[in-house]
GROMACS .gro file of C-alpha atoms in nm:
model
  338
    1MET     CA    1  -5.999  -3.641  -3.215
    2THR     CA    2  -6.212  -3.646  -3.529
    3THR     CA    3  -6.382  -3.982  -3.569
    4SER     CA    4  -6.665  -4.027  -3.815
    5ILE     CA    5  -6.898  -4.314  -3.738
    6ILE     CA    6  -7.127  -4.489  -3.982
    7SER     CA    7  -7.373  -4.756  -3.879
    8CYS     CA    8  -7.391  -5.056  -4.110
    9SER     CA    9  -7.711  -5.203  -3.969
   10SER     CA   10  -8.058  -5.106  -3.870
   11SER     CA   11  -8.031  -5.114  -3.490
   12ASP     CA   12  -8.102  -4.744  -3.455
   13GLU     CA   13  -8.443  -4.802  -3.607
   14LYS     CA   14  -8.539  -5.069  -3.354
   15ASN     CA   15  -8.745  -5.004  -3.047
   16LYS     CA   16  -8.516  -5.103  -2.762
   17THR     CA   17  -8.815  -5.178  -2.542
   18ASN     CA   18  -8.853  -5.493  -2.753
   19TYR     CA   19  -8.523  -5.632  -2.627
   20PRO     CA   20  -8.564  -5.930  -2.393
   21LYS     CA   21  -8.550  -5.885  -2.018
   22THR     CA   22  -8.280  -6.152  -2.006
   23PHE     CA   23  -8.054  -6.302  -2.270
   24ALA     CA   24  -7.967  -6.666  -2.345
   25ASN     CA   25  -7.706  -6.876  -2.522
   26THR     CA   26  -7.782  -7.049  -2.849
   27GLU     CA   27  -7.686  -7.404  -2.751
   28LEU     CA   28  -7.745  -7.440  -2.378
   29GLU     CA   29  -7.902  -7.270  -2.080
   30TYR     CA   30  -7.634  -7.196  -1.824
   31LYS     CA   31  -7.761  -7.188  -1.467
   32SER     CA   32  -7.582  -7.187  -1.134
   33GLY     CA   33  -7.743  -7.186  -0.792
   34LEU     CA   34  -7.636  -7.175  -0.431
   35GLY     CA   35  -7.519  -7.536  -0.446
   36ASP     CA   36  -7.284  -7.456  -0.735
   37ILE     CA   37  -7.148  -7.153  -0.552
   38LEU     CA   38  -7.076  -7.365  -0.245
   39LYS     CA   39  -6.898  -7.629  -0.457
   40ILE     CA   40  -6.682  -7.360  -0.616
   41ALA     CA   41  -6.601  -7.202  -0.280
   42LYS     CA   42  -6.505  -7.539  -0.135
   43SER     CA   43  -6.284  -7.613  -0.433
   44TYR     CA   44  -6.102  -7.279  -0.396
   45PHE     CA   45  -6.017  -7.363  -0.037
   46THR     CA   46  -5.927  -7.730  -0.085
   47THR     CA   47  -5.748  -7.745  -0.421
   48GLU     CA   48  -5.371  -7.768  -0.381
   49ARG     CA   49  -5.168  -7.566  -0.629
   50LEU     CA   50  -4.795  -7.537  -0.678
   51ASN     CA   51  -4.806  -7.190  -0.836
   52PRO     CA   52  -5.130  -7.002  -0.772
   53THR     CA   53  -4.948  -6.671  -0.833
   54PRO     CA   54  -4.612  -6.579  -0.989
   55THR     CA   55  -4.301  -6.615  -0.774
   56PHE     CA   56  -4.106  -6.363  -0.985
   57ASP     CA   57  -4.174  -6.024  -1.138
   58LEU     CA   58  -4.346  -6.075  -1.470
   59PRO     CA   59  -4.171  -5.903  -1.763
   60VAL     CA   60  -4.356  -5.587  -1.862
   61GLN     CA   61  -4.240  -5.363  -2.147
   62ALA     CA   62  -4.337  -4.999  -2.104
   63ILE     CA   63  -4.550  -4.834  -2.372
   64THR     CA   64  -4.559  -4.459  -2.438
   65ALA     CA   65  -4.839  -4.244  -2.573
   66GLU     CA   66  -4.612  -4.137  -2.859
   67GLN     CA   67  -4.552  -4.499  -2.950
   68LEU     CA   68  -4.925  -4.565  -2.981
   69THR     CA   69  -4.999  -4.240  -3.161
   70GLU     CA   70  -4.718  -4.261  -3.415
   71GLU     CA   71  -4.750  -4.633  -3.493
   72GLN     CA   72  -4.807  -4.691  -3.864
   73GLU     CA   73  -4.833  -5.071  -3.878
   74ASP     CA   74  -5.119  -5.298  -3.774
   75VAL     CA   75  -4.997  -5.397  -3.428
   76ILE     CA   76  -5.109  -5.563  -3.105
   77TYR     CA   77  -5.001  -5.476  -2.751
   78ARG     CA   78  -5.121  -5.701  -2.470
   79LEU     CA   79  -5.195  -5.490  -2.161
   80GLY     CA   80  -5.297  -5.782  -1.938
   81HIS     CA   81  -5.582  -6.033  -1.896
   82SER     CA   82  -5.822  -5.948  -2.182
   83SER     CA   83  -5.715  -5.584  -2.215
   84ILE     CA   84  -5.554  -5.526  -2.554
   85ALA     CA   85  -5.436  -5.212  -2.731
   86MET     CA   86  -5.416  -5.241  -3.107
   87LYS     CA   87  -5.367  -5.024  -3.410
   88ILE     CA   88  -5.573  -5.127  -3.712
   89ASP     CA   89  -5.576  -4.906  -4.023
   90GLY     CA   90  -5.448  -4.620  -3.811
   91GLN     CA   91  -5.724  -4.655  -3.548
   92LEU     CA   92  -5.628  -4.700  -3.184
   93ILE     CA   93  -5.854  -4.965  -3.030
   94LEU     CA   94  -5.884  -5.098  -2.675
   95THR     CA   95  -6.059  -5.419  -2.574
   96ASP     CA   96  -6.207  -5.473  -2.227
   97PRO     CA   97  -5.979  -5.216  -2.059
   98VAL     CA   98  -5.922  -5.299  -1.691
   99PHE     CA   99  -5.658  -5.080  -1.528
  100SER     CA  100  -5.772  -5.114  -1.166
  101ASP     CA  101  -5.562  -5.315  -0.920
  102ARG     CA  102  -5.843  -5.562  -0.858
  103ALA     CA  103  -6.105  -5.723  -1.082
  104SER     CA  104  -6.375  -5.667  -0.826
  105PRO     CA  105  -6.666  -5.440  -0.730
  106VAL     CA  106  -6.442  -5.305  -0.451
  107GLN     CA  107  -6.070  -5.228  -0.446
  108TRP     CA  108  -6.005  -5.359  -0.094
  109ALA     CA  109  -6.089  -5.721  -0.184
  110GLY     CA  110  -6.100  -5.950  -0.482
  111PRO     CA  111  -5.849  -6.080  -0.738
  112LYS     CA  112  -5.540  -5.856  -0.740
  113ARG     CA  113  -5.332  -5.812  -1.054
  114PHE     CA  114  -4.995  -5.984  -1.085
  115HIS     CA  115  -4.827  -5.702  -1.273
  116GLN     CA  116  -4.851  -5.333  -1.349
  117THR     CA  117  -5.003  -5.214  -1.674
  118PRO     CA  118  -4.741  -5.122  -1.937
  119ILE     CA  119  -4.894  -4.775  -1.968
  120SER     CA  120  -5.096  -4.580  -1.715
  121LEU     CA  121  -5.445  -4.451  -1.774
  122ASP     CA  122  -5.319  -4.094  -1.750
  123ASP     CA  123  -5.062  -4.156  -2.022
  124LEU     CA  124  -5.298  -4.310  -2.277
  125PRO     CA  125  -5.355  -4.093  -2.585
  126ASN     CA  126  -5.691  -4.039  -2.753
  127ILE     CA  127  -5.858  -4.368  -2.841
  128ASP     CA  128  -6.080  -4.420  -3.143
  129VAL     CA  129  -6.275  -4.726  -3.029
  130VAL     CA  130  -6.322  -4.916  -2.702
  131MET     CA  131  -6.485  -5.258  -2.741
  132ILE     CA  132  -6.651  -5.428  -2.443
  133SER     CA  133  -6.732  -5.800  -2.455
  134HIS     CA  134  -6.957  -5.828  -2.147
  135ASP     CA  135  -7.024  -5.679  -1.806
  136HIS     CA  136  -6.814  -5.895  -1.570
  137TYR     CA  137  -6.569  -5.708  -1.348
  138ASP     CA  138  -6.259  -5.846  -1.519
  139HIS     CA  139  -6.386  -5.701  -1.849
  140LEU     CA  140  -6.592  -5.393  -1.764
  141ASP     CA  141  -6.408  -5.174  -1.513
  142LYS     CA  142  -6.605  -4.872  -1.395
  143ALA     CA  143  -6.305  -4.668  -1.280
  144THR     CA  144  -6.121  -4.725  -1.608
  145VAL     CA  145  -6.421  -4.648  -1.830
  146LYS     CA  146  -6.502  -4.327  -1.646
  147GLN     CA  147  -6.144  -4.203  -1.664
  148LEU     CA  148  -6.119  -4.282  -2.036
  149ALA     CA  149  -6.448  -4.118  -2.132
  150ASP     CA  150  -6.309  -3.784  -2.252
  151ARG     CA  151  -6.047  -3.953  -2.471
  152VAL     CA  152  -6.263  -4.214  -2.646
  153GLY     CA  153  -6.442  -4.160  -2.975
  154VAL     CA  154  -6.692  -4.444  -2.938
  155PHE     CA  155  -6.763  -4.728  -2.694
  156LEU     CA  156  -6.898  -5.040  -2.865
  157ALA     CA  157  -7.086  -5.280  -2.638
  158PRO     CA  158  -7.342  -5.563  -2.643
  159LEU     CA  159  -7.705  -5.481  -2.579
  160LYS     CA  160  -7.772  -5.313  -2.243
  161VAL     CA  161  -7.402  -5.306  -2.150
  162GLY     CA  162  -7.382  -4.961  -2.304
  163GLN     CA  163  -7.658  -4.841  -2.073
  164ILE     CA  164  -7.444  -4.935  -1.773
  165MET     CA  165  -7.174  -4.699  -1.899
  166ILE     CA  166  -7.428  -4.426  -1.971
  167ASN     CA  167  -7.548  -4.462  -1.613
  168TRP     CA  168  -7.188  -4.402  -1.505
  169GLY     CA  169  -7.188  -4.071  -1.687
  170ILE     CA  170  -7.049  -4.165  -2.028
  171PRO     CA  171  -7.213  -3.939  -2.290
  172LYS     CA  172  -7.492  -4.126  -2.464
  173GLU     CA  173  -7.373  -4.015  -2.807
  174LYS     CA  174  -7.044  -4.200  -2.749
  175VAL     CA  175  -7.206  -4.536  -2.678
  176VAL     CA  176  -7.324  -4.784  -2.942
  177GLU     CA  177  -7.499  -5.106  -2.844
  178LEU     CA  178  -7.511  -5.402  -3.081
  179GLU     CA  179  -7.677  -5.741  -3.087
  180TRP     CA  180  -7.521  -6.059  -3.225
  181TRP     CA  181  -7.427  -6.042  -3.595
  182GLN     CA  182  -7.479  -5.666  -3.601
  183SER     CA  183  -7.201  -5.446  -3.734
  184TYR     CA  184  -7.084  -5.089  -3.700
  185THR     CA  185  -6.824  -4.909  -3.907
  186VAL     CA  186  -6.578  -4.649  -3.785
  187ASN     CA  187  -6.368  -4.481  -4.054
  188ASN     CA  188  -6.388  -4.782  -4.289
  189VAL     CA  189  -6.314  -5.042  -4.022
  190GLU     CA  190  -6.606  -5.277  -3.958
  191TYR     CA  191  -6.678  -5.405  -3.606
  192VAL     CA  192  -6.912  -5.702  -3.571
  193LEU     CA  193  -7.051  -5.835  -3.244
  194THR     CA  194  -7.057  -6.214  -3.270
  195PRO     CA  195  -7.198  -6.479  -3.033
  196THR     CA  196  -7.025  -6.647  -2.741
  197GLN     CA  197  -7.141  -6.905  -2.489
  198HIS     CA  198  -7.129  -6.724  -2.156
  199PHE     CA  199  -7.349  -6.527  -1.915
  200SER     CA  200  -7.364  -6.181  -1.760
  201GLY     CA  201  -7.429  -6.002  -1.433
  202ARG     CA  202  -7.253  -5.770  -1.190
  203GLY     CA  203  -7.462  -5.848  -0.880
  204LEU     CA  204  -7.708  -6.090  -0.728
  205THR     CA  205  -8.020  -5.967  -0.909
  206ASP     CA  206  -7.911  -5.889  -1.267
  207ARG     CA  207  -7.822  -6.233  -1.402
  208ASP     CA  208  -7.820  -6.235  -1.785
  209GLY     CA  209  -7.975  -5.889  -1.797
  210THR     CA  210  -7.715  -5.777  -2.053
  211LEU     CA  211  -7.582  -5.945  -2.365
  212TRP     CA  212  -7.230  -6.090  -2.404
  213GLY     CA  213  -7.025  -6.148  -2.717
  214SER     CA  214  -6.704  -6.159  -2.916
  215TRP     CA  215  -6.578  -5.912  -3.176
  216VAL     CA  216  -6.472  -5.930  -3.539
  217ILE     CA  217  -6.255  -5.638  -3.652
  218ASN     CA  218  -6.261  -5.624  -4.030
  219GLY     CA  219  -5.988  -5.384  -4.141
  220GLN     CA  220  -5.873  -5.294  -4.489
  221THR     CA  221  -5.560  -5.510  -4.460
  222ASN     CA  222  -5.611  -5.741  -4.165
  223LYS     CA  223  -5.902  -5.924  -4.007
  224VAL     CA  224  -5.884  -5.982  -3.630
  225PHE     CA  225  -6.098  -6.176  -3.382
  226PHE     CA  226  -6.133  -6.102  -3.009
  227SER     CA  227  -6.311  -6.381  -2.821
  228GLY     CA  228  -6.423  -6.219  -2.498
  229ASP     CA  229  -6.527  -6.506  -2.268
  230SER     CA  230  -6.686  -6.825  -2.393
  231GLY     CA  231  -6.726  -7.194  -2.353
  232TYR     CA  232  -6.650  -7.400  -2.661
  233PHE     CA  233  -6.945  -7.420  -2.902
  234SER     CA  234  -7.027  -7.446  -3.271
  235GLY     CA  235  -7.049  -7.068  -3.295
  236PHE     CA  236  -6.675  -7.042  -3.355
  237LYS     CA  237  -6.706  -7.241  -3.676
  238GLU     CA  238  -7.006  -7.033  -3.779
  239ILE     CA  239  -6.806  -6.713  -3.725
  240GLY     CA  240  -6.510  -6.859  -3.912
  241ASP     CA  241  -6.727  -6.963  -4.205
  242LYS     CA  242  -6.893  -6.621  -4.222
  243TYR     CA  243  -6.598  -6.388  -4.155
  244GLY     CA  244  -6.279  -6.595  -4.171
  245PRO     CA  245  -6.005  -6.657  -4.235
  246PHE     CA  246  -5.862  -6.435  -3.961
  247ASP     CA  247  -5.509  -6.300  -3.971
  248PHE     CA  248  -5.497  -6.290  -3.592
  249THR     CA  249  -5.712  -6.432  -3.313
  250MET     CA  250  -5.711  -6.343  -2.943
  251ILE     CA  251  -5.866  -6.644  -2.772
  252GLU     CA  252  -5.973  -6.687  -2.411
  253THR     CA  253  -5.733  -6.938  -2.252
  254GLY     CA  254  -5.755  -6.926  -1.874
  255ALA     CA  255  -5.985  -6.929  -1.568
  256TYR     CA  256  -6.123  -7.269  -1.668
  257ASN     CA  257  -6.250  -7.551  -1.446
  258THR     CA  258  -6.480  -7.852  -1.476
  259LEU     CA  259  -6.724  -7.674  -1.242
  260TRP     CA  260  -6.794  -7.413  -1.510
  261ALA     CA  261  -6.679  -7.590  -1.826
  262ASP     CA  262  -6.982  -7.471  -2.025
  263ILE     CA  263  -6.881  -7.105  -2.013
  264HIS     CA  264  -6.497  -7.106  -2.017
  265MET     CA  265  -6.269  -7.306  -2.246
  266PHE     CA  266  -5.990  -7.542  -2.154
  267PRO     CA  267  -5.668  -7.485  -2.353
  268GLU     CA  268  -5.737  -7.767  -2.599
  269GLN     CA  269  -6.075  -7.608  -2.672
  270SER     CA  270  -5.916  -7.267  -2.716
  271VAL     CA  271  -5.681  -7.408  -2.980
  272GLN     CA  272  -5.974  -7.580  -3.150
  273ALA     CA  273  -6.172  -7.255  -3.147
  274HIS     CA  274  -5.882  -7.085  -3.328
  275ILE     CA  275  -5.887  -7.363  -3.587
  276ASP     CA  276  -6.265  -7.333  -3.624
  277LEU     CA  277  -6.225  -6.961  -3.682
  278GLN     CA  278  -5.974  -7.029  -3.961
  279GLY     CA  279  -5.715  -6.825  -3.776
  280LYS     CA  280  -5.358  -6.783  -3.896
  281VAL     CA  281  -5.195  -6.668  -3.569
  282MET     CA  282  -5.334  -6.722  -3.218
  283MET     CA  283  -5.260  -6.523  -2.902
  284PRO     CA  284  -5.399  -6.671  -2.577
  285ILE     CA  285  -5.561  -6.412  -2.350
  286HIS     CA  286  -5.761  -6.411  -2.024
  287ASN     CA  287  -5.460  -6.531  -1.825
  288SER     CA  288  -5.148  -6.416  -1.638
  289THR     CA  289  -5.302  -6.110  -1.469
  290PHE     CA  290  -5.565  -6.223  -1.217
  291ASP     CA  291  -5.614  -6.544  -1.017
  292LEU     CA  292  -5.966  -6.646  -1.122
  293ALA     CA  293  -5.958  -7.027  -1.110
  294MET     CA  294  -5.793  -7.321  -0.938
  295HIS     CA  295  -5.522  -7.395  -1.195
  296ASP     CA  296  -5.165  -7.269  -1.160
  297TRP     CA  297  -5.126  -6.918  -1.296
  298ASN     CA  298  -4.890  -7.024  -1.577
  299GLU     CA  299  -5.072  -7.343  -1.678
  300PRO     CA  300  -5.289  -7.187  -1.953
  301MET     CA  301  -4.994  -7.049  -2.150
  302GLN     CA  302  -4.786  -7.365  -2.111
  303GLN     CA  303  -5.068  -7.595  -2.218
  304ALA     CA  304  -5.169  -7.367  -2.505
  305MET     CA  305  -4.810  -7.371  -2.631
  306GLU     CA  306  -4.783  -7.750  -2.617
  307LEU     CA  307  -5.122  -7.805  -2.777
  308SER     CA  308  -5.066  -7.550  -3.053
  309GLU     CA  309  -4.741  -7.723  -3.144
  310GLN     CA  310  -4.921  -8.057  -3.159
  311ARG     CA  311  -5.200  -7.915  -3.377
  312GLY     CA  312  -4.974  -7.717  -3.610
  313VAL     CA  313  -5.112  -7.383  -3.489
  314THR     CA  314  -4.895  -7.071  -3.497
  315MET     CA  315  -4.916  -6.927  -3.147
  316VAL     CA  316  -4.753  -6.608  -3.023
  317SER     CA  317  -4.678  -6.518  -2.662
  318PRO     CA  318  -4.558  -6.157  -2.639
  319GLU     CA  319  -4.460  -6.020  -2.303
  320ILE     CA  320  -4.702  -5.773  -2.149
  321GLY     CA  321  -4.656  -5.447  -2.339
  322GLN     CA  322  -4.440  -5.597  -2.613
  323ARG     CA  323  -4.500  -5.469  -2.966
  324LEU     CA  324  -4.631  -5.735  -3.202
  325GLU     CA  325  -4.688  -5.676  -3.573
  326ILE     CA  326  -4.985  -5.873  -3.702
  327ASN     CA  327  -4.809  -5.948  -4.031
  328ASN     CA  328  -4.475  -6.030  -3.868
  329PRO     CA  329  -4.547  -6.241  -3.559
  330LEU     CA  330  -4.280  -6.281  -3.294
  331PRO     CA  331  -4.121  -6.620  -3.224
  332LEU     CA  332  -4.280  -6.808  -2.936
  333GLN     CA  333  -4.122  -6.722  -2.601
  334THR     CA  334  -4.184  -6.887  -2.265
  335TRP     CA  335  -4.161  -6.581  -2.037
  336TRP     CA  336  -4.399  -6.749  -1.788
  337ASN     CA  337  -4.134  -7.009  -1.693
  338ARG     CA  338  -3.851  -6.897  -1.463
   0.00000   0.00000   0.00000
């Protein structure tokens, strides 16, 4: 793989020792203590759900390495949860790749995936760019990152998230850390890390020790937005005003609850975020792969569909692994209802 990388900002000139010890949101300070954890645990055990997990095999369309390599159009393939493979201006891009069976620090416990990935890690071809939104286990998967290392041109990550991957053995020269509103260009495609309202941490002692964010992908033909995780906030409008309109948005729609409403969006907020971003086509993500909240597994997609129709938003719902052209969106399909 021959990937030339050109920085568009001055981060390399900054002294990283000046970065804060912990990071914070722009509009609120999100804190959760032992009492909150106990409330959440109690709710998990007491909330009654009709469909916590699928009762049928979810449709998954297989993807081949040749398909990804030879693709000439700007396309999107949903791999599951927030893991997306896309081709933009000929570049193969992955977002938050999680190929492990569980979104967890261990593989013998924790949320287990509902479906297989449409392509295996071993079958993936060389990848130009991997974008990471934040360090939570359902977005930053150690086993996946380590196995991909030799086939990735560059890993783009928020501040201090890159260092986690370097500590795992990823070559330092392949890792680029950005702060909010900072951009990096790979072969004429601009990648911008933009704010979200969330938090970070992979253990009990590292709360907010790394930055979190969303991503703008500014290609020559299409402009795409990937939300990562976020509560609803005015930042979506700010991003839309600065970088919109977007041809395609991938918006977090799932794992929501009133107990953590500040840092995850309900479906009506996800649709509003898409509108704030000046998006043309919306694809809900962060759902249908792991059980991470107390709602039914298929509720996010169903509610997003109904709300998008009410708001006049063009929503797409490809099956896992299904090819989707950005400039020729598929008709809405309700594969989550059987």
